PDB file of C-alpha atoms in Angstrom:
ATOM      1  CA  UNK A  26     -45.458 -26.290  -6.640  1.00 77.00           C
ATOM      2  CA  UNK A  27     -42.728 -28.182  -7.805  1.00 78.00           C
ATOM      3  CA  UNK A  28     -43.166 -30.795  -6.417  1.00 82.00           C
ATOM      4  CA  UNK A  29     -46.429 -31.105  -7.239  1.00 83.00           C
ATOM      5  CA  UNK A  30     -44.773 -30.523 -11.172  1.00 80.00           C
ATOM      6  CA  UNK A  31     -42.576 -33.431 -10.227  1.00 81.00           C
ATOM      7  CA  UNK A  32     -45.294 -36.004  -8.140  1.00 84.00           C
ATOM      8  CA  UNK A  33     -47.315 -35.490 -12.021  1.00 87.00           C
ATOM      9  CA  UNK A  34     -44.380 -36.377 -13.941  1.00 84.00           C
ATOM     10  CA  UNK A  35     -44.768 -33.112 -15.885  1.00 83.00           C
ATOM     11  CA  UNK A  36     -41.281 -30.999 -16.952  1.00 86.00           C
ATOM     12  CA  UNK A  37     -40.155 -28.785 -13.422  1.00 83.00           C
ATOM     13  CA  UNK A  38     -37.946 -25.808 -14.768  1.00 84.00           C
ATOM     14  CA  UNK A  39     -34.137 -26.196 -13.768  1.00 85.00           C
ATOM     15  CA  UNK A  40     -34.668 -23.081 -11.097  1.00 81.00           C
ATOM     16  CA  UNK A  41     -37.395 -24.612  -9.177  1.00 81.00           C
ATOM     17  CA  UNK A  42     -35.214 -27.649  -8.762  1.00 83.00           C
ATOM     18  CA  UNK A  43     -32.395 -26.210  -7.342  1.00 82.00           C
ATOM     19  CA  UNK A  44     -34.635 -24.513  -4.901  1.00 80.00           C
ATOM     20  CA  UNK A  45     -36.524 -28.145  -4.276  1.00 82.00           C
ATOM     21  CA  UNK A  46     -33.779 -29.755  -3.702  1.00 86.00           C
ATOM     22  CA  UNK A  47     -32.649 -27.637  -0.515  1.00 85.00           C
ATOM     23  CA  UNK A  48     -36.700 -27.120   0.409  1.00 86.00           C
ATOM     24  CA  UNK A  49     -35.418 -29.132   4.302  1.00 90.00           C
ATOM     25  CA  UNK A  50     -31.948 -25.831   4.032  1.00 90.00           C
ATOM     26  CA  UNK A  51     -34.142 -23.608   3.382  1.00 88.00           C
ATOM     27  CA  UNK A  52     -37.132 -24.167   6.053  1.00 91.00           C
ATOM     28  CA  UNK A  53     -33.848 -24.767   8.724  1.00 93.00           C
ATOM     29  CA  UNK A  54     -32.714 -21.648   7.420  1.00 92.00           C
ATOM     30  CA  UNK A  55     -36.381 -20.359   8.581  1.00 92.00           C
ATOM     31  CA  UNK A  56     -37.076 -21.660  11.465  1.00 96.00           C
ATOM     32  CA  UNK A  57     -34.162 -20.809  12.923  1.00 95.00           C
ATOM     33  CA  UNK A  58     -34.942 -16.659  11.859  1.00 94.00           C
ATOM     34  CA  UNK A  59     -38.318 -17.588  13.133  1.00 96.00           C
ATOM     35  CA  UNK A  60     -36.725 -18.127  16.803  1.00 96.00           C
ATOM     36  CA  UNK A  61     -33.970 -15.648  16.439  1.00 96.00           C
ATOM     37  CA  UNK A  62     -36.661 -13.466  16.156  1.00 95.00           C
ATOM     38  CA  UNK A  63     -38.820 -15.465  19.113  1.00 97.00           C
ATOM     39  CA  UNK A  64     -35.903 -15.061  22.136  1.00 97.00           C
ATOM     40  CA  UNK A  65     -35.156 -11.901  20.532  1.00 97.00           C
ATOM     41  CA  UNK A  66     -39.350 -10.967  21.112  1.00 97.00           C
ATOM     42  CA  UNK A  67     -38.438 -12.732  24.706  1.00 97.00           C
ATOM     43  CA  UNK A  68     -35.195 -11.021  25.665  1.00 97.00           C
ATOM     44  CA  UNK A  69     -36.953  -7.310  24.993  1.00 96.00           C
ATOM     45  CA  UNK A  70     -40.008  -8.173  27.282  1.00 96.00           C
ATOM     46  CA  UNK A  71     -37.854  -9.140  30.236  1.00 96.00           C
ATOM     47  CA  UNK A  72     -36.126  -6.143  30.556  1.00 96.00           C
ATOM     48  CA  UNK A  73     -37.354  -4.139  33.428  1.00 94.00           C
ATOM     49  CA  UNK A  74     -37.652  -0.673  33.591  1.00 93.00           C
ATOM     50  CA  UNK A  75     -35.140   0.638  35.635  1.00 93.00           C
ATOM     51  CA  UNK A  76     -32.105  -1.050  33.463  1.00 94.00           C
ATOM     52  CA  UNK A  77     -34.263   0.113  29.657  1.00 93.00           C
ATOM     53  CA  UNK A  78     -32.049   2.692  29.268  1.00 94.00           C
ATOM     54  CA  UNK A  79     -28.965   0.723  30.153  1.00 95.00           C
ATOM     55  CA  UNK A  80     -29.708  -1.453  27.691  1.00 96.00           C
ATOM     56  CA  UNK A  81     -30.417   0.795  25.228  1.00 96.00           C
ATOM     57  CA  UNK A  82     -26.786   0.973  23.200  1.00 96.00           C
ATOM     58  CA  UNK A  83     -27.017  -3.481  24.036  1.00 96.00           C
ATOM     59  CA  UNK A  84     -29.968  -3.703  21.851  1.00 96.00           C
ATOM     60  CA  UNK A  85     -29.718  -1.033  19.786  1.00 96.00           C
ATOM     61  CA  UNK A  86     -26.143  -2.796  18.465  1.00 96.00           C
ATOM     62  CA  UNK A  87     -28.334  -6.630  18.790  1.00 96.00           C
ATOM     63  CA  UNK A  88     -30.611  -4.434  15.823  1.00 95.00           C
ATOM     64  CA  UNK A  89     -28.101  -3.500  13.936  1.00 95.00           C
ATOM     65  CA  UNK A  90     -26.899  -7.235  13.931  1.00 95.00           C
ATOM     66  CA  UNK A  91     -30.618  -8.063  12.917  1.00 94.00           C
ATOM     67  CA  UNK A  92     -30.174  -5.671  10.047  1.00 95.00           C
ATOM     68  CA  UNK A  93     -28.757  -7.072   6.847  1.00 93.00           C
ATOM     69  CA  UNK A  94     -31.163 -10.516   7.387  1.00 90.00           C
ATOM     70  CA  UNK A  95     -33.841  -7.507   7.036  1.00 89.00           C
ATOM     71  CA  UNK A  96     -32.723  -5.210   3.883  1.00 91.00           C
ATOM     72  CA  UNK A  97     -29.589  -8.167   1.779  1.00 90.00           C
ATOM     73  CA  UNK A  98     -29.810 -11.534   2.339  1.00 88.00           C
ATOM     74  CA  UNK A  99     -31.872 -13.379   0.658  1.00 86.00           C
ATOM     75  CA  UNK A 100     -32.845 -17.422   0.103  1.00 77.00           C
ATOM     76  CA  UNK A 101     -30.112 -17.576  -1.980  1.00 77.00           C
ATOM     77  CA  UNK A 102     -27.326 -15.965  -0.376  1.00 85.00           C
ATOM     78  CA  UNK A 103     -23.690 -17.849   0.436  1.00 86.00           C
ATOM     79  CA  UNK A 104     -23.992 -16.365   4.195  1.00 91.00           C
ATOM     80  CA  UNK A 105     -27.255 -16.977   5.539  1.00 92.00           C
ATOM     81  CA  UNK A 106     -25.043 -19.832   8.031  1.00 92.00           C
ATOM     82  CA  UNK A 107     -22.854 -16.689   8.799  1.00 94.00           C
ATOM     83  CA  UNK A 108     -25.594 -14.341   9.305  1.00 95.00           C
ATOM     84  CA  UNK A 109     -27.177 -17.139  11.829  1.00 95.00           C
ATOM     85  CA  UNK A 110     -24.313 -17.985  14.218  1.00 95.00           C
ATOM     86  CA  UNK A 111     -23.255 -13.982  14.491  1.00 96.00           C
ATOM     87  CA  UNK A 112     -27.832 -13.130  15.041  1.00 97.00           C
ATOM     88  CA  UNK A 113     -27.590 -15.932  17.856  1.00 97.00           C
ATOM     89  CA  UNK A 114     -24.099 -15.523  19.900  1.00 97.00           C
ATOM     90  CA  UNK A 115     -25.755 -11.501  19.883  1.00 97.00           C
ATOM     91  CA  UNK A 116     -29.036 -13.068  21.312  1.00 97.00           C
ATOM     92  CA  UNK A 117     -26.394 -14.967  24.148  1.00 97.00           C
ATOM     93  CA  UNK A 118     -24.449 -11.538  24.906  1.00 96.00           C
ATOM     94  CA  UNK A 119     -27.719  -9.908  24.979  1.00 96.00           C
ATOM     95  CA  UNK A 120     -29.510 -12.448  27.087  1.00 96.00           C
ATOM     96  CA  UNK A 121     -27.144 -12.482  29.584  1.00 96.00           C
ATOM     97  CA  UNK A 122     -26.456  -8.849  29.779  1.00 94.00           C
ATOM     98  CA  UNK A 123     -30.134  -9.038  30.207  1.00 92.00           C
TER      99      UNK A 123
END
């Protein structure tokens, strides 16, 4: 909406401009988070039933790492980068175990 208002030459509220100028950053976060969720699903699907009990604590730990993204983080949070890095390292570790 802010982009359309700006194209039409209308005044755009400052808060909307701040978001508009960070559009690429937010899109990158979105892509990284989508990748993390699909990677988690891929890894979970690769678990064979015989090892699921042994791997359950590792999946619980990974779900714990994902929780801030579902509960406390917003697009304006200052620690999204560190959250994504933390999740990506957890996914690599989980993938190695599976």
